mmCIF file with all atom_site columns, C-alpha atoms in Angstrom:
data_model
loop_
_atom_site.group_PDB
_atom_site.id
_atom_site.type_symbol
_atom_site.label_atom_id
_atom_site.label_alt_id
_atom_site.label_comp_id
_atom_site.label_asym_id
_atom_site.label_entity_id
_atom_site.label_seq_id
_atom_site.pdbx_PDB_ins_code
_atom_site.Cartn_x
_atom_site.Cartn_y
_atom_site.Cartn_z
_atom_site.occupancy
_atom_site.B_iso_or_equiv
_atom_site.pdbx_formal_charge
_atom_site.auth_seq_id
_atom_site.auth_comp_id
_atom_site.auth_asym_id
_atom_site.auth_atom_id
_atom_site.pdbx_PDB_model_num
ATOM 1   C CA . ALA A 1 1   ? -24.594 -56.931 -5.359  1.00 29.00 ? 12  ALA A CA 1
ATOM 2   C CA . LEU A 1 2   ? -26.451 -53.841 -6.391  1.00 29.00 ? 13  LEU A CA 1
ATOM 3   C CA . VAL A 1 3   ? -25.672 -50.956 -4.064  1.00 32.00 ? 14  VAL A CA 1
ATOM 4   C CA . ALA A 1 4   ? -26.622 -47.358 -4.732  1.00 35.00 ? 15  ALA A CA 1
ATOM 5   C CA . ASP A 1 5   ? -27.305 -44.158 -2.903  1.00 34.00 ? 16  ASP A CA 1
ATOM 6   C CA . PRO A 1 6   ? -31.137 -44.061 -2.556  1.00 34.00 ? 17  PRO A CA 1
ATOM 7   C CA . LEU A 1 7   ? -31.106 -40.282 -2.954  1.00 33.00 ? 18  LEU A CA 1
ATOM 8   C CA . ARG A 1 8   ? -29.798 -40.804 -6.465  1.00 32.00 ? 19  ARG A CA 1
ATOM 9   C CA . SER A 1 9   ? -31.869 -43.887 -7.249  1.00 35.00 ? 20  SER A CA 1
ATOM 10  C CA . GLY A 1 10  ? -34.615 -41.796 -8.852  1.00 35.00 ? 21  GLY A CA 1
ATOM 11  C CA . LEU A 1 11  ? -37.546 -43.839 -7.550  1.00 33.00 ? 22  LEU A CA 1
ATOM 12  C CA . ARG A 1 12  ? -40.741 -42.622 -9.171  1.00 30.00 ? 23  ARG A CA 1
ATOM 13  C CA . PRO A 1 13  ? -44.442 -43.456 -8.900  1.00 30.00 ? 24  PRO A CA 1
ATOM 14  C CA . ALA A 1 14  ? -45.475 -46.644 -10.674 1.00 31.00 ? 25  ALA A CA 1
ATOM 15  C CA . SER A 1 15  ? -47.089 -46.328 -14.088 1.00 29.00 ? 26  SER A CA 1
ATOM 16  C CA . THR A 1 16  ? -47.435 -48.414 -17.226 1.00 28.00 ? 27  THR A CA 1
ATOM 17  C CA . SER A 1 17  ? -44.885 -46.476 -19.290 1.00 28.00 ? 28  SER A CA 1
ATOM 18  C CA . SER A 1 18  ? -41.389 -47.795 -19.709 1.00 28.00 ? 29  SER A CA 1
ATOM 19  C CA . SER A 1 19  ? -37.921 -46.659 -20.653 1.00 28.00 ? 30  SER A CA 1
ATOM 20  C CA . PRO A 1 20  ? -34.535 -48.380 -20.441 1.00 29.00 ? 31  PRO A CA 1
ATOM 21  C CA . SER A 1 21  ? -32.709 -48.342 -17.118 1.00 28.00 ? 32  SER A CA 1
ATOM 22  C CA . ALA A 1 22  ? -30.831 -50.442 -14.589 1.00 29.00 ? 33  ALA A CA 1
ATOM 23  C CA . SER A 1 23  ? -33.576 -50.748 -11.964 1.00 33.00 ? 34  SER A CA 1
ATOM 24  C CA . THR A 1 24  ? -37.309 -51.055 -11.540 1.00 29.00 ? 35  THR A CA 1
ATOM 25  C CA . SER A 1 25  ? -39.831 -49.853 -9.036  1.00 34.00 ? 36  SER A CA 1
ATOM 26  C CA . THR A 1 26  ? -43.142 -51.674 -9.107  1.00 36.00 ? 37  THR A CA 1
ATOM 27  C CA . SER A 1 27  ? -46.303 -51.484 -7.122  1.00 35.00 ? 38  SER A CA 1
ATOM 28  C CA . ALA A 1 28  ? -48.904 -54.203 -6.759  1.00 36.00 ? 39  ALA A CA 1
ATOM 29  C CA . SER A 1 29  ? -52.145 -54.216 -4.850  1.00 36.00 ? 40  SER A CA 1
ATOM 30  C CA . ALA A 1 30  ? -54.699 -56.853 -4.031  1.00 38.00 ? 41  ALA A CA 1
ATOM 31  C CA . GLU A 1 31  ? -58.392 -56.085 -3.889  1.00 32.00 ? 42  GLU A CA 1
ATOM 32  C CA . PRO A 1 32  ? -60.471 -57.880 -1.219  1.00 33.00 ? 43  PRO A CA 1
ATOM 33  C CA . SER A 1 33  ? -59.990 -61.099 -3.245  1.00 32.00 ? 44  SER A CA 1
ATOM 34  C CA . ARG A 1 34  ? -56.261 -60.540 -2.603  1.00 35.00 ? 45  ARG A CA 1
ATOM 35  C CA . GLU A 1 35  ? -55.354 -61.257 -6.240  1.00 32.00 ? 46  GLU A CA 1
ATOM 36  C CA . PRO A 1 36  ? -52.303 -59.130 -7.109  1.00 30.00 ? 47  PRO A CA 1
ATOM 37  C CA . SER A 1 37  ? -51.958 -56.862 -10.097 1.00 27.00 ? 48  SER A CA 1
ATOM 38  C CA . ALA A 1 38  ? -48.790 -55.022 -10.965 1.00 29.00 ? 49  ALA A CA 1
ATOM 39  C CA . SER A 1 39  ? -47.368 -52.135 -12.916 1.00 26.00 ? 50  SER A CA 1
ATOM 40  C CA . ALA A 1 40  ? -43.747 -51.180 -13.391 1.00 28.00 ? 51  ALA A CA 1
ATOM 41  C CA . THR A 1 41  ? -41.718 -48.074 -14.119 1.00 28.00 ? 52  THR A CA 1
ATOM 42  C CA . PRO A 1 42  ? -38.038 -48.489 -14.817 1.00 28.00 ? 53  PRO A CA 1
ATOM 43  C CA . SER A 1 43  ? -35.972 -45.735 -13.240 1.00 32.00 ? 54  SER A CA 1
ATOM 44  C CA . PRO A 1 44  ? -32.303 -44.759 -13.103 1.00 34.00 ? 55  PRO A CA 1
ATOM 45  C CA . GLY A 1 45  ? -29.997 -46.215 -10.503 1.00 40.00 ? 56  GLY A CA 1
ATOM 46  C CA . ARG A 1 46  ? -29.026 -49.683 -9.386  1.00 43.00 ? 57  ARG A CA 1
ATOM 47  C CA . THR A 1 47  ? -31.486 -50.389 -6.579  1.00 46.00 ? 58  THR A CA 1
ATOM 48  C CA . ARG A 1 48  ? -34.884 -51.995 -6.767  1.00 52.00 ? 59  ARG A CA 1
ATOM 49  C CA . THR A 1 49  ? -37.964 -51.655 -4.627  1.00 54.00 ? 60  THR A CA 1
ATOM 50  C CA . THR A 1 50  ? -41.512 -52.969 -4.977  1.00 59.00 ? 61  THR A CA 1
ATOM 51  C CA . SER A 1 51  ? -44.660 -52.915 -2.886  1.00 61.00 ? 62  SER A CA 1
ATOM 52  C CA . ALA A 1 52  ? -47.842 -54.962 -2.673  1.00 64.00 ? 63  ALA A CA 1
ATOM 53  C CA . ALA A 1 53  ? -50.954 -54.442 -0.571  1.00 61.00 ? 64  ALA A CA 1
ATOM 54  C CA . ALA A 1 54  ? -54.109 -56.297 0.340   1.00 55.00 ? 65  ALA A CA 1
ATOM 55  C CA . ARG A 1 55  ? -56.791 -53.699 0.942   1.00 43.00 ? 66  ARG A CA 1
ATOM 56  C CA . PRO A 1 56  ? -59.216 -53.972 3.862   1.00 40.00 ? 67  PRO A CA 1
ATOM 57  C CA . ALA A 1 57  ? -62.923 -53.303 3.371   1.00 36.00 ? 68  ALA A CA 1
ATOM 58  C CA . GLN A 1 58  ? -62.348 -49.806 4.801   1.00 40.00 ? 69  GLN A CA 1
ATOM 59  C CA . PRO A 1 59  ? -58.736 -48.644 4.331   1.00 41.00 ? 70  PRO A CA 1
ATOM 60  C CA . GLY A 1 60  ? -57.114 -46.647 7.111   1.00 44.00 ? 71  GLY A CA 1
ATOM 61  C CA . LYS A 1 61  ? -56.781 -42.919 6.894   1.00 42.00 ? 72  LYS A CA 1
ATOM 62  C CA . THR A 1 62  ? -53.445 -41.240 7.432   1.00 40.00 ? 73  THR A CA 1
ATOM 63  C CA . PRO A 1 63  ? -54.029 -38.070 9.492   1.00 39.00 ? 74  PRO A CA 1
ATOM 64  C CA . ALA A 1 64  ? -51.802 -35.054 8.948   1.00 40.00 ? 75  ALA A CA 1
ATOM 65  C CA . ARG A 1 65  ? -50.773 -34.818 12.624  1.00 37.00 ? 76  ARG A CA 1
ATOM 66  C CA . PRO A 1 66  ? -50.969 -37.176 15.566  1.00 39.00 ? 77  PRO A CA 1
ATOM 67  C CA . ALA A 1 67  ? -53.711 -36.522 18.105  1.00 39.00 ? 78  ALA A CA 1
ATOM 68  C CA . ALA A 1 68  ? -51.583 -38.025 20.878  1.00 38.00 ? 79  ALA A CA 1
ATOM 69  C CA . PRO A 1 69  ? -48.155 -39.614 21.069  1.00 39.00 ? 80  PRO A CA 1
ATOM 70  C CA . PRO A 1 70  ? -48.312 -43.303 20.135  1.00 38.00 ? 81  PRO A CA 1
ATOM 71  C CA . THR A 1 71  ? -47.558 -45.990 22.680  1.00 39.00 ? 82  THR A CA 1
ATOM 72  C CA . ALA A 1 72  ? -44.216 -47.779 22.439  1.00 42.00 ? 83  ALA A CA 1
ATOM 73  C CA . PRO A 1 73  ? -44.294 -50.789 20.083  1.00 43.00 ? 84  PRO A CA 1
ATOM 74  C CA . ALA A 1 74  ? -42.872 -54.221 20.772  1.00 49.00 ? 85  ALA A CA 1
ATOM 75  C CA . ALA A 1 75  ? -39.279 -54.404 19.604  1.00 49.00 ? 86  ALA A CA 1
ATOM 76  C CA . ALA A 1 76  ? -37.669 -56.735 17.103  1.00 55.00 ? 87  ALA A CA 1
ATOM 77  C CA . PRO A 1 77  ? -34.710 -58.694 18.462  1.00 55.00 ? 88  PRO A CA 1
ATOM 78  C CA . GLY A 1 78  ? -31.587 -56.640 19.236  1.00 64.00 ? 89  GLY A CA 1
ATOM 79  C CA . GLY A 1 79  ? -30.034 -53.911 17.132  1.00 90.00 ? 90  GLY A CA 1
ATOM 80  C CA . THR A 1 80  ? -30.388 -55.931 13.937  1.00 95.00 ? 91  THR A CA 1
ATOM 81  C CA . PRO A 1 81  ? -31.202 -54.351 10.556  1.00 97.00 ? 92  PRO A CA 1
ATOM 82  C CA . ALA A 1 82  ? -34.741 -55.729 11.028  1.00 96.00 ? 93  ALA A CA 1
ATOM 83  C CA . ALA A 1 83  ? -35.063 -53.973 14.404  1.00 96.00 ? 94  ALA A CA 1
ATOM 84  C CA . GLN A 1 84  ? -33.767 -50.762 12.850  1.00 97.00 ? 95  GLN A CA 1
ATOM 85  C CA . VAL A 1 85  ? -36.358 -50.964 10.041  1.00 98.00 ? 96  VAL A CA 1
ATOM 86  C CA . LEU A 1 86  ? -39.103 -51.499 12.647  1.00 98.00 ? 97  LEU A CA 1
ATOM 87  C CA . ALA A 1 87  ? -37.940 -48.446 14.618  1.00 97.00 ? 98  ALA A CA 1
ATOM 88  C CA . LEU A 1 88  ? -37.651 -46.267 11.490  1.00 98.00 ? 99  LEU A CA 1
ATOM 89  C CA . THR A 1 89  ? -41.065 -47.454 10.282  1.00 99.00 ? 100 THR A CA 1
ATOM 90  C CA . ASN A 1 90  ? -42.614 -46.403 13.599  1.00 98.00 ? 101 ASN A CA 1
ATOM 91  C CA . THR A 1 91  ? -40.844 -43.037 13.468  1.00 98.00 ? 102 THR A CA 1
ATOM 92  C CA . GLU A 1 92  ? -42.378 -42.379 10.032  1.00 98.00 ? 103 GLU A CA 1
ATOM 93  C CA . ARG A 1 93  ? -45.797 -43.580 11.198  1.00 99.00 ? 104 ARG A CA 1
ATOM 94  C CA . ALA A 1 94  ? -45.683 -41.365 14.307  1.00 98.00 ? 105 ALA A CA 1
ATOM 95  C CA . GLU A 1 95  ? -44.815 -38.324 12.182  1.00 98.00 ? 106 GLU A CA 1
ATOM 96  C CA . ALA A 1 96  ? -47.847 -39.106 9.991   1.00 98.00 ? 107 ALA A CA 1
ATOM 97  C CA . GLY A 1 97  ? -50.181 -39.599 12.956  1.00 98.00 ? 108 GLY A CA 1
ATOM 98  C CA . CYS A 1 98  ? -50.415 -43.400 12.777  1.00 98.00 ? 109 CYS A CA 1
ATOM 99  C CA . GLY A 1 99  ? -49.991 -45.699 15.727  1.00 98.00 ? 110 GLY A CA 1
ATOM 100 C CA . PRO A 1 100 ? -46.935 -47.946 15.805  1.00 99.00 ? 111 PRO A CA 1
ATOM 101 C CA . VAL A 1 101 ? -46.738 -51.384 14.272  1.00 99.00 ? 112 VAL A CA 1
ATOM 102 C CA . THR A 1 102 ? -45.592 -54.155 16.590  1.00 98.00 ? 113 THR A CA 1
ATOM 103 C CA . PHE A 1 103 ? -43.053 -56.835 15.749  1.00 98.00 ? 114 PHE A CA 1
ATOM 104 C CA . ASP A 1 104 ? -44.646 -60.139 14.698  1.00 98.00 ? 115 ASP A CA 1
ATOM 105 C CA . ASP A 1 105 ? -42.561 -63.353 14.622  1.00 98.00 ? 116 ASP A CA 1
ATOM 106 C CA . ARG A 1 106 ? -44.825 -64.977 12.023  1.00 99.00 ? 117 ARG A CA 1
ATOM 107 C CA . LEU A 1 107 ? -44.507 -62.069 9.604   1.00 99.00 ? 118 LEU A CA 1
ATOM 108 C CA . ALA A 1 108 ? -40.765 -61.897 10.294  1.00 98.00 ? 119 ALA A CA 1
ATOM 109 C CA . ARG A 1 109 ? -40.403 -65.587 9.345   1.00 99.00 ? 120 ARG A CA 1
ATOM 110 C CA . ALA A 1 110 ? -42.393 -65.042 6.135   1.00 99.00 ? 121 ALA A CA 1
ATOM 111 C CA . ALA A 1 111 ? -40.305 -61.951 5.303   1.00 99.00 ? 122 ALA A CA 1
ATOM 112 C CA . GLN A 1 112 ? -36.969 -63.639 6.042   1.00 98.00 ? 123 GLN A CA 1
ATOM 113 C CA . LEU A 1 113 ? -37.830 -66.745 4.023   1.00 98.00 ? 124 LEU A CA 1
ATOM 114 C CA . HIS A 1 114 ? -38.853 -64.587 1.044   1.00 99.00 ? 125 HIS A CA 1
ATOM 115 C CA . SER A 1 115 ? -35.656 -62.501 1.225   1.00 98.00 ? 126 SER A CA 1
ATOM 116 C CA . GLU A 1 116 ? -33.587 -65.693 1.418   1.00 98.00 ? 127 GLU A CA 1
ATOM 117 C CA . ASP A 1 117 ? -35.453 -67.247 -1.526  1.00 98.00 ? 128 ASP A CA 1
ATOM 118 C CA . MET A 1 118 ? -35.035 -64.147 -3.719  1.00 98.00 ? 129 MET A CA 1
ATOM 119 C CA . SER A 1 119 ? -31.345 -63.886 -2.834  1.00 98.00 ? 130 SER A CA 1
ATOM 120 C CA . ALA A 1 120 ? -30.506 -67.582 -3.260  1.00 98.00 ? 131 ALA A CA 1
ATOM 121 C CA . ASN A 1 121 ? -32.405 -67.902 -6.541  1.00 97.00 ? 132 ASN A CA 1
ATOM 122 C CA . ASP A 1 122 ? -31.459 -64.480 -7.958  1.00 97.00 ? 133 ASP A CA 1
ATOM 123 C CA . TYR A 1 123 ? -34.926 -63.078 -8.587  1.00 98.00 ? 134 TYR A CA 1
ATOM 124 C CA . PHE A 1 124 ? -36.842 -60.037 -7.356  1.00 98.00 ? 135 PHE A CA 1
ATOM 125 C CA . SER A 1 125 ? -40.622 -60.341 -7.129  1.00 98.00 ? 136 SER A CA 1
ATOM 126 C CA . HIS A 1 126 ? -43.590 -60.415 -4.785  1.00 98.00 ? 137 HIS A CA 1
ATOM 127 C CA . THR A 1 127 ? -44.402 -63.807 -6.282  1.00 98.00 ? 138 THR A CA 1
ATOM 128 C CA . GLY A 1 128 ? -42.282 -66.620 -4.884  1.00 98.00 ? 139 GLY A CA 1
ATOM 129 C CA . GLN A 1 129 ? -40.704 -69.171 -7.193  1.00 95.00 ? 140 GLN A CA 1
ATOM 130 C CA . ASN A 1 130 ? -43.402 -71.603 -6.065  1.00 96.00 ? 141 ASN A CA 1
ATOM 131 C CA . GLY A 1 131 ? -46.119 -69.131 -7.153  1.00 97.00 ? 142 GLY A CA 1
ATOM 132 C CA . SER A 1 132 ? -46.853 -67.925 -3.605  1.00 98.00 ? 143 SER A CA 1
ATOM 133 C CA . SER A 1 133 ? -48.019 -64.400 -2.839  1.00 98.00 ? 144 SER A CA 1
ATOM 134 C CA . PHE A 1 134 ? -47.074 -62.503 0.319   1.00 98.00 ? 145 PHE A CA 1
ATOM 135 C CA . VAL A 1 135 ? -50.534 -63.414 1.630   1.00 98.00 ? 146 VAL A CA 1
ATOM 136 C CA . ASP A 1 136 ? -49.831 -67.122 1.063   1.00 98.00 ? 147 ASP A CA 1
ATOM 137 C CA . ARG A 1 137 ? -46.399 -66.912 2.712   1.00 99.00 ? 148 ARG A CA 1
ATOM 138 C CA . ALA A 1 138 ? -47.656 -65.031 5.789   1.00 99.00 ? 149 ALA A CA 1
ATOM 139 C CA . LYS A 1 139 ? -50.610 -67.383 6.250   1.00 98.00 ? 150 LYS A CA 1
ATOM 140 C CA . ALA A 1 140 ? -48.262 -70.381 5.915   1.00 98.00 ? 151 ALA A CA 1
ATOM 141 C CA . GLN A 1 141 ? -46.411 -68.974 8.951   1.00 99.00 ? 152 GLN A CA 1
ATOM 142 C CA . GLY A 1 142 ? -49.680 -68.679 10.890  1.00 98.00 ? 153 GLY A CA 1
ATOM 143 C CA . HIS A 1 143 ? -50.573 -64.988 10.447  1.00 98.00 ? 154 HIS A CA 1
ATOM 144 C CA . PRO A 1 144 ? -54.338 -64.732 9.820   1.00 97.00 ? 155 PRO A CA 1
ATOM 145 C CA . SER A 1 145 ? -54.507 -61.354 8.069   1.00 98.00 ? 156 SER A CA 1
ATOM 146 C CA . PRO A 1 146 ? -51.449 -60.134 6.154   1.00 98.00 ? 157 PRO A CA 1
ATOM 147 C CA . GLY A 1 147 ? -51.907 -56.695 4.646   1.00 98.00 ? 158 GLY A CA 1
ATOM 148 C CA . ALA A 1 148 ? -48.956 -55.445 2.587   1.00 98.00 ? 159 ALA A CA 1
ATOM 149 C CA . GLU A 1 149 ? -45.418 -56.203 1.481   1.00 99.00 ? 160 GLU A CA 1
ATOM 150 C CA . ASN A 1 150 ? -42.477 -54.022 0.456   1.00 99.00 ? 161 ASN A CA 1
ATOM 151 C CA . ILE A 1 151 ? -39.340 -55.514 -1.060  1.00 99.00 ? 162 ILE A CA 1
ATOM 152 C CA . ALA A 1 152 ? -36.024 -53.940 -2.001  1.00 99.00 ? 163 ALA A CA 1
ATOM 153 C CA . ARG A 1 153 ? -32.540 -54.920 -3.072  1.00 98.00 ? 164 ARG A CA 1
ATOM 154 C CA . GLY A 1 154 ? -29.252 -53.086 -2.957  1.00 98.00 ? 165 GLY A CA 1
ATOM 155 C CA . GLN A 1 155 ? -29.735 -50.630 -0.082  1.00 98.00 ? 166 GLN A CA 1
ATOM 156 C CA . GLY A 1 156 ? -26.935 -51.385 2.385   1.00 97.00 ? 167 GLY A CA 1
ATOM 157 C CA . SER A 1 157 ? -28.566 -50.143 5.593   1.00 97.00 ? 168 SER A CA 1
ATOM 158 C CA . ALA A 1 158 ? -31.927 -49.851 7.308   1.00 97.00 ? 169 ALA A CA 1
ATOM 159 C CA . ALA A 1 159 ? -31.789 -46.066 6.874   1.00 97.00 ? 170 ALA A CA 1
ATOM 160 C CA . SER A 1 160 ? -31.150 -46.292 3.134   1.00 98.00 ? 171 SER A CA 1
ATOM 161 C CA . VAL A 1 161 ? -33.891 -48.850 2.455   1.00 98.00 ? 172 VAL A CA 1
ATOM 162 C CA . MET A 1 162 ? -36.391 -46.819 4.497   1.00 98.00 ? 173 MET A CA 1
ATOM 163 C CA . GLU A 1 163 ? -35.411 -43.661 2.617   1.00 98.00 ? 174 GLU A CA 1
ATOM 164 C CA . ALA A 1 164 ? -35.933 -45.443 -0.711  1.00 98.00 ? 175 ALA A CA 1
ATOM 165 C CA . TRP A 1 165 ? -39.312 -46.800 0.372   1.00 98.00 ? 176 TRP A CA 1
ATOM 166 C CA . MET A 1 166 ? -40.466 -43.437 1.739   1.00 99.00 ? 177 MET A CA 1
ATOM 167 C CA . ASN A 1 167 ? -39.535 -41.786 -1.578  1.00 98.00 ? 178 ASN A CA 1
ATOM 168 C CA . SER A 1 168 ? -41.775 -44.195 -3.515  1.00 98.00 ? 179 SER A CA 1
ATOM 169 C CA . PRO A 1 169 ? -45.555 -43.621 -3.330  1.00 98.00 ? 180 PRO A CA 1
ATOM 170 C CA . GLY A 1 170 ? -46.589 -47.300 -3.194  1.00 98.00 ? 181 GLY A CA 1
ATOM 171 C CA . HIS A 1 171 ? -44.116 -48.193 -0.458  1.00 98.00 ? 182 HIS A CA 1
ATOM 172 C CA . ARG A 1 172 ? -44.872 -45.027 1.484   1.00 98.00 ? 183 ARG A CA 1
ATOM 173 C CA . ALA A 1 173 ? -48.596 -45.840 1.342   1.00 98.00 ? 184 ALA A CA 1
ATOM 174 C CA . ASN A 1 174 ? -47.953 -49.283 2.850   1.00 98.00 ? 185 ASN A CA 1
ATOM 175 C CA . ILE A 1 175 ? -45.725 -47.880 5.618   1.00 99.00 ? 186 ILE A CA 1
ATOM 176 C CA . LEU A 1 176 ? -48.208 -45.114 6.466   1.00 99.00 ? 187 LEU A CA 1
ATOM 177 C CA . ASN A 1 177 ? -51.373 -47.235 6.276   1.00 99.00 ? 188 ASN A CA 1
ATOM 178 C CA . CYS A 1 178 ? -52.771 -46.640 9.760   1.00 98.00 ? 189 CYS A CA 1
ATOM 179 C CA . SER A 1 179 ? -54.913 -49.809 9.527   1.00 98.00 ? 190 SER A CA 1
ATOM 180 C CA . LEU A 1 180 ? -51.812 -52.017 9.539   1.00 99.00 ? 191 LEU A CA 1
ATOM 181 C CA . LYS A 1 181 ? -50.822 -53.054 13.071  1.00 99.00 ? 192 LYS A CA 1
ATOM 182 C CA . THR A 1 182 ? -47.997 -55.616 12.853  1.00 99.00 ? 193 THR A CA 1
ATOM 183 C CA . LEU A 1 183 ? -44.706 -55.952 10.965  1.00 99.00 ? 194 LEU A CA 1
ATOM 184 C CA . GLY A 1 184 ? -42.057 -58.515 10.166  1.00 99.00 ? 195 GLY A CA 1
ATOM 185 C CA . VAL A 1 185 ? -38.797 -57.709 8.385   1.00 98.00 ? 196 VAL A CA 1
ATOM 186 C CA . GLY A 1 186 ? -36.367 -60.028 6.633   1.00 98.00 ? 197 GLY A CA 1
ATOM 187 C CA . VAL A 1 187 ? -32.976 -59.159 5.151   1.00 98.00 ? 198 VAL A CA 1
ATOM 188 C CA . VAL A 1 188 ? -30.109 -61.000 3.489   1.00 98.00 ? 199 VAL A CA 1
ATOM 189 C CA . THR A 1 189 ? -27.006 -58.855 3.930   1.00 97.00 ? 200 THR A CA 1
ATOM 190 C CA . SER A 1 190 ? -24.853 -60.523 1.255   1.00 98.00 ? 201 SER A CA 1
ATOM 191 C CA . ASP A 1 191 ? -26.836 -58.658 -1.425  1.00 98.00 ? 202 ASP A CA 1
ATOM 192 C CA . TRP A 1 192 ? -29.104 -56.534 0.800   1.00 98.00 ? 203 TRP A CA 1
ATOM 193 C CA . THR A 1 193 ? -32.387 -58.160 -0.186  1.00 98.00 ? 204 THR A CA 1
ATOM 194 C CA . TRP A 1 194 ? -35.117 -56.734 2.062   1.00 99.00 ? 205 TRP A CA 1
ATOM 195 C CA . THR A 1 195 ? -38.708 -57.817 2.704   1.00 99.00 ? 206 THR A CA 1
ATOM 196 C CA . GLN A 1 196 ? -41.153 -55.925 4.908   1.00 99.00 ? 207 GLN A CA 1
ATOM 197 C CA . VAL A 1 197 ? -44.498 -57.700 5.573   1.00 99.00 ? 208 VAL A CA 1
ATOM 198 C CA . PHE A 1 198 ? -47.323 -55.887 7.378   1.00 99.00 ? 209 PHE A CA 1
ATOM 199 C CA . GLY A 1 199 ? -50.434 -57.371 8.974   1.00 99.00 ? 210 GLY A CA 1
ATOM 200 C CA . TYR A 1 200 ? -53.819 -56.165 10.220  1.00 98.00 ? 211 TYR A CA 1
#
């Protein structure tokens, strides 16, 4: 398993340059056609994170400060790592002036299945081994409008994976996209493979 302190992981913005290292941080986005494109920047450390987004016709704006306190979101089951990621995601969104995302069972199933597939088959990608995108996987679980996906491996707690994602521009942008309204989280704790899938 790859486990590292996210403060020392050196996550940097995605670009097309490369240099040798033990981990990668990639960012992918989908235009309205939802066809992904990707770029990668290797960075020091032993953790990996990537993000992907499907952009709406009019992307949400992230205000500097909230106009009013957000309402309480629906909770993920129990005090699980997934529930902790949901709570930490909503804390970050509230600080940025976004409303909370609510837990969505369909997105959680898509996220968990993708984490399990990556872990069991020892790969790390937004594209499933069957060629599926996060959009395909979420729709297969019945969610009509998936919006973004973050993945990570090697962070051994909800706090550490959220810190890594918030220190990476592509992941941060997904988390703080005020247009996104729902969230599902999947994690495999044997190697700490995380998937966060957002919906509109």
